Coordinates of C-alpha atoms in Angstrom, one line a residue:
X345 CA 157.8 -214.0 121.6
X346 CA 155.3 -214.7 118.9
X347 CA 154.8 -211.0 118.4
X348 CA 158.4 -210.4 117.2
X349 CA 158.0 -213.2 114.6
X350 CA 155.8 -210.9 112.9
X351 CA 157.4 -209.5 109.6
X352 CA 155.6 -206.3 110.1
X353 CA 156.7 -205.8 113.7
X354 CA 160.4 -206.5 112.8
X355 CA 160.3 -203.8 110.1
X356 CA 158.5 -201.5 112.4
X357 CA 161.1 -201.9 115.1
X358 CA 164.0 -201.3 112.7
X359 CA 162.2 -198.2 111.4
X360 CA 161.5 -196.9 114.9
X361 CA 165.0 -197.2 115.9
X362 CA 166.5 -195.5 112.7
X363 CA 163.7 -192.8 112.9
X364 CA 164.1 -192.3 116.6
X365 CA 167.8 -191.4 116.2
X366 CA 166.8 -188.2 114.3
X367 CA 165.3 -186.9 117.6
X368 CA 168.8 -186.3 118.9
X369 CA 169.4 -183.8 116.2
X370 CA 166.0 -182.2 116.4
X371 CA 166.3 -181.8 120.2
X372 CA 169.8 -180.2 120.0
X373 CA 168.8 -177.9 117.0
X374 CA 165.6 -176.9 118.7
X375 CA 167.5 -175.6 121.7
X376 CA 170.0 -173.9 119.4
X377 CA 167.0 -172.2 117.7
X378 CA 166.1 -170.6 121.0
X379 CA 163.4 -173.0 122.3
X380 CA 163.7 -174.3 126.0
X381 CA 163.5 -177.9 127.1
X382 CA 159.9 -177.8 127.8
X383 CA 158.9 -176.2 124.5
X384 CA 161.2 -178.7 122.6
X385 CA 159.5 -181.7 124.3
X386 CA 156.1 -180.2 123.7
X387 CA 156.7 -180.1 119.9
X388 CA 157.8 -183.7 120.0
X389 CA 155.0 -185.0 122.2
X390 CA 152.2 -182.9 120.7
X391 CA 153.1 -182.1 117.1
X392 CA 155.0 -185.4 116.5
X393 CA 155.9 -184.9 112.9
X394 CA 159.6 -184.6 112.1
X395 CA 159.2 -182.6 108.9
X396 CA 156.9 -180.2 110.6
X397 CA 159.0 -179.9 113.6
X398 CA 162.2 -179.1 111.6
X399 CA 160.2 -176.7 109.5
X400 CA 158.9 -175.0 112.8
X401 CA 162.4 -174.5 114.4
X402 CA 163.8 -173.5 111.0
X403 CA 161.5 -170.6 110.8
X404 CA 162.1 -169.7 114.4
X405 CA 165.9 -169.8 113.9
X406 CA 165.6 -167.6 110.8
X407 CA 163.8 -165.0 112.9
X408 CA 160.2 -165.7 111.9
X409 CA 157.2 -165.2 114.2
X410 CA 155.4 -168.0 115.9
X411 CA 152.5 -167.7 113.5
X412 CA 154.8 -168.1 110.5
X413 CA 156.4 -171.1 112.1
X414 CA 153.0 -172.8 112.9
X415 CA 151.8 -172.1 109.4
X416 CA 154.8 -173.7 107.9
X417 CA 154.5 -176.7 110.1
X418 CA 150.7 -177.0 109.3
X419 CA 151.4 -177.0 105.6
X420 CA 153.8 -179.9 105.9
X421 CA 151.4 -181.8 108.2
X422 CA 148.5 -181.7 105.7
X423 CA 149.7 -185.0 104.4
X424 CA 149.0 -186.7 107.8
X425 CA 145.3 -185.9 107.4
X426 CA 145.3 -187.7 104.0
X427 CA 147.1 -190.6 105.6
X428 CA 144.3 -190.6 108.3
X429 CA 141.6 -191.3 105.7
X430 CA 143.6 -194.2 104.4
X431 CA 144.3 -195.7 107.7
X432 CA 140.7 -195.4 108.7
X433 CA 139.7 -197.4 105.7
X434 CA 142.5 -199.9 106.1
X435 CA 142.5 -200.7 109.8
X436 CA 138.9 -199.4 110.8
X437 CA 140.1 -198.6 114.4
X438 CA 137.5 -198.8 117.1
X439 CA 136.1 -195.5 118.5
X440 CA 138.3 -195.4 121.6
X441 CA 141.5 -196.1 119.4
X442 CA 140.9 -193.5 116.7
X443 CA 142.3 -190.6 118.8
X444 CA 145.6 -192.6 119.4
X445 CA 145.7 -193.8 115.9
X446 CA 145.4 -190.2 114.6
X447 CA 148.4 -189.2 116.7
X448 CA 150.6 -191.8 115.4
X449 CA 149.6 -191.7 111.9
X450 CA 152.9 -190.7 110.4
X451 CA 155.0 -191.8 107.3
X452 CA 156.6 -194.7 108.9
X453 CA 153.4 -196.2 110.5
X454 CA 151.4 -195.8 107.3
X455 CA 154.2 -197.2 105.1
X456 CA 154.7 -200.1 107.4
X457 CA 150.9 -201.0 107.3
X458 CA 150.5 -200.6 103.7
X459 CA 153.5 -202.8 102.9
X460 CA 151.4 -205.8 104.3
X461 CA 148.7 -207.6 102.5
X462 CA 147.3 -209.5 105.6
X463 CA 145.0 -207.3 107.7
X464 CA 146.3 -208.6 110.9
X465 CA 149.9 -207.7 109.8
X466 CA 148.7 -204.3 108.8
X467 CA 147.4 -203.6 112.2
X468 CA 150.6 -204.9 113.9
X469 CA 152.8 -203.0 111.6
X470 CA 150.8 -199.7 112.0
X471 CA 150.7 -199.8 115.8
X472 CA 154.3 -201.1 116.3
X473 CA 155.8 -198.6 114.0
X474 CA 153.6 -195.6 115.4
X475 CA 154.2 -196.3 119.0
X476 CA 157.7 -197.3 118.5
X477 CA 158.7 -194.2 116.7
X478 CA 156.8 -192.0 119.3
X479 CA 158.6 -193.5 122.2
X480 CA 162.0 -193.4 120.7
X481 CA 161.6 -190.0 119.1
X482 CA 160.7 -188.4 122.2
X483 CA 163.5 -190.1 124.3
X484 CA 166.1 -189.1 121.8
X485 CA 164.6 -185.5 121.6
X486 CA 165.0 -185.1 125.3
X487 CA 168.7 -186.4 125.0
X488 CA 169.4 -184.1 122.2
X489 CA 167.7 -181.1 124.1
X490 CA 169.8 -181.9 127.2
X491 CA 173.0 -182.0 125.2
X492 CA 172.1 -178.7 123.5
X493 CA 171.5 -177.0 126.9
X494 CA 174.9 -178.3 128.0
X495 CA 176.6 -176.6 125.0
X496 CA 175.3 -173.2 126.0
X497 CA 175.2 -170.3 123.3
X498 CA 174.8 -172.1 119.9
X499 CA 176.5 -169.1 118.2
X500 CA 179.7 -169.9 120.2
X501 CA 179.9 -173.3 118.3
X502 CA 178.8 -172.0 114.9
X503 CA 175.3 -173.7 115.3
X504 CA 173.1 -170.6 115.2
X505 CA 172.1 -171.5 111.6
X506 CA 172.1 -175.3 112.0
X507 CA 168.3 -175.6 112.2
X508 CA 167.9 -174.1 108.7
X509 CA 170.7 -176.2 107.4
X510 CA 169.1 -179.3 108.8
X511 CA 165.8 -178.6 107.2
X512 CA 167.7 -178.1 103.7
X513 CA 169.4 -181.5 104.4
X514 CA 166.1 -183.2 104.8
X515 CA 164.8 -181.6 101.6
X516 CA 167.9 -182.1 99.3
X517 CA 167.9 -185.9 98.9
X518 CA 164.3 -185.6 97.7
X519 CA 165.1 -183.5 94.6
X520 CA 166.1 -186.4 92.3
X521 CA 164.1 -185.7 89.1
X522 CA 164.0 -182.6 86.7
X523 CA 160.7 -181.5 87.7
X524 CA 161.2 -181.3 91.5
X525 CA 164.5 -179.5 90.7
X526 CA 162.8 -177.0 88.6
X527 CA 160.1 -176.3 91.3
X528 CA 162.9 -175.9 93.9
X529 CA 164.7 -173.4 91.9
X530 CA 161.6 -171.4 91.2
X531 CA 160.6 -171.4 94.9
X532 CA 164.1 -170.5 95.9
X533 CA 164.1 -167.4 93.5
X534 CA 160.8 -166.4 94.8
X535 CA 161.7 -166.7 98.3
X536 CA 165.0 -164.5 97.8
X537 CA 163.0 -161.9 96.0
X538 CA 160.3 -161.8 98.8
X539 CA 162.8 -161.6 101.8
X540 CA 163.5 -157.8 101.6
X541 CA 159.7 -157.0 101.5
X542 CA 158.0 -159.4 104.0
X543 CA 158.6 -160.1 107.7
X544 CA 160.9 -163.0 108.7
X545 CA 159.2 -166.5 108.3
X546 CA 156.7 -165.4 105.5
X547 CA 159.1 -166.2 102.6
X548 CA 159.0 -169.9 103.4
X549 CA 155.1 -169.7 103.3
X550 CA 155.2 -168.0 100.0
X551 CA 157.6 -170.7 98.7
X552 CA 155.3 -173.5 100.1
X553 CA 152.2 -172.0 98.3
X554 CA 154.3 -171.6 95.2
X555 CA 155.3 -175.3 95.3
X556 CA 151.8 -176.3 95.8
X557 CA 150.5 -174.3 92.8
X558 CA 153.2 -175.7 90.5
X559 CA 152.5 -179.2 91.8
X560 CA 148.8 -178.9 91.1
X561 CA 149.7 -177.5 87.6
X562 CA 151.2 -180.7 86.7
X563 CA 154.9 -179.6 86.8
X564 CA 155.9 -182.3 89.2
X565 CA 153.9 -183.7 92.0
X566 CA 156.1 -184.6 95.0
X567 CA 156.6 -188.4 95.4
X568 CA 158.4 -188.5 98.6
X569 CA 157.9 -187.1 102.0
X570 CA 160.5 -185.1 104.1
X571 CA 161.2 -187.8 106.6
X572 CA 162.9 -191.2 106.6
X573 CA 160.7 -193.9 105.1
X574 CA 160.5 -197.7 104.6
X575 CA 159.9 -199.3 101.2
X576 CA 156.7 -201.6 101.4
X577 CA 157.4 -205.3 100.7
X578 CA 155.1 -208.2 100.2
X579 CA 153.7 -209.8 103.3
X580 CA 155.4 -213.1 104.2
X581 CA 158.7 -212.2 102.5
X582 CA 160.8 -212.9 105.7
X583 CA 164.0 -213.1 103.8
X584 CA 163.6 -209.7 102.3
X585 CA 162.5 -208.0 105.6
X586 CA 165.2 -206.0 107.3
X587 CA 165.8 -206.9 110.9
X588 CA 165.7 -204.7 113.9
X589 CA 168.5 -202.0 113.6
X590 CA 169.2 -202.5 109.9
X591 CA 167.5 -199.3 109.2
X592 CA 164.8 -198.3 106.7
X593 CA 165.1 -198.8 103.0
X594 CA 164.8 -195.9 100.6
X595 CA 161.1 -195.1 99.8
X596 CA 159.7 -194.9 96.4
X597 CA 156.8 -192.7 97.5
X598 CA 155.8 -190.6 100.3
X599 CA 154.8 -191.6 103.6
X600 CA 154.1 -189.4 106.5
X601 CA 156.3 -188.2 112.3
X602 CA 157.9 -186.0 112.6
X603 CA 159.4 -186.0 114.5
X604 CA 156.8 -187.4 113.2
X605 CA 158.3 -186.8 114.9

């Protein structure tokens, strides 16, 4: 098919497969955190931002309230609003498509679109990545949640703290430079000091505010997101474009799914 000859679509498909697989871990960890199947699927279908979703279940698993979990997820989801402004200028979606475009404006779709120079390829890349990740993320979330239900009590398998560990696993690879590491240490200390004095879930909000303040103060702005990304490449470079299933390349800057996702 002509569509699959598009370099943007080929990249989008490989990114969708690689990112969608993360849905397995989210589904299983969400159930382990205490959410049921319907609640888990609602997060993937409606929130659809992986970093925000992992933050949500991380707070819940740590004993935080629903309000604390939603606040943490919202803080991480702010970047998608910024992406939305960029997508609106870049793609200029028609009125009826704006709602759908807003829902699939995630790191992967924006990175795939902005990695192209041809306007038609930008549109193909955005929609192929956005829709592809959405479909696969939710399918794999369902599979992970069903597997998590079959396992029964997560504490029996030592998985009661897995959601928090998974969120830390997403964060750790992003701390590569001196400034982000310093911010992470300061936020960790502040969080530990706050734990005895505030309700569960609130320390993570305090840490998020502290990180934002330090970033705005110029101590080290974040350059990458919390989810898998794809490095933009020049349009037309078919030899350099990864094929379906080859996985995303490391990103040099933030994107924005979740799962996404």
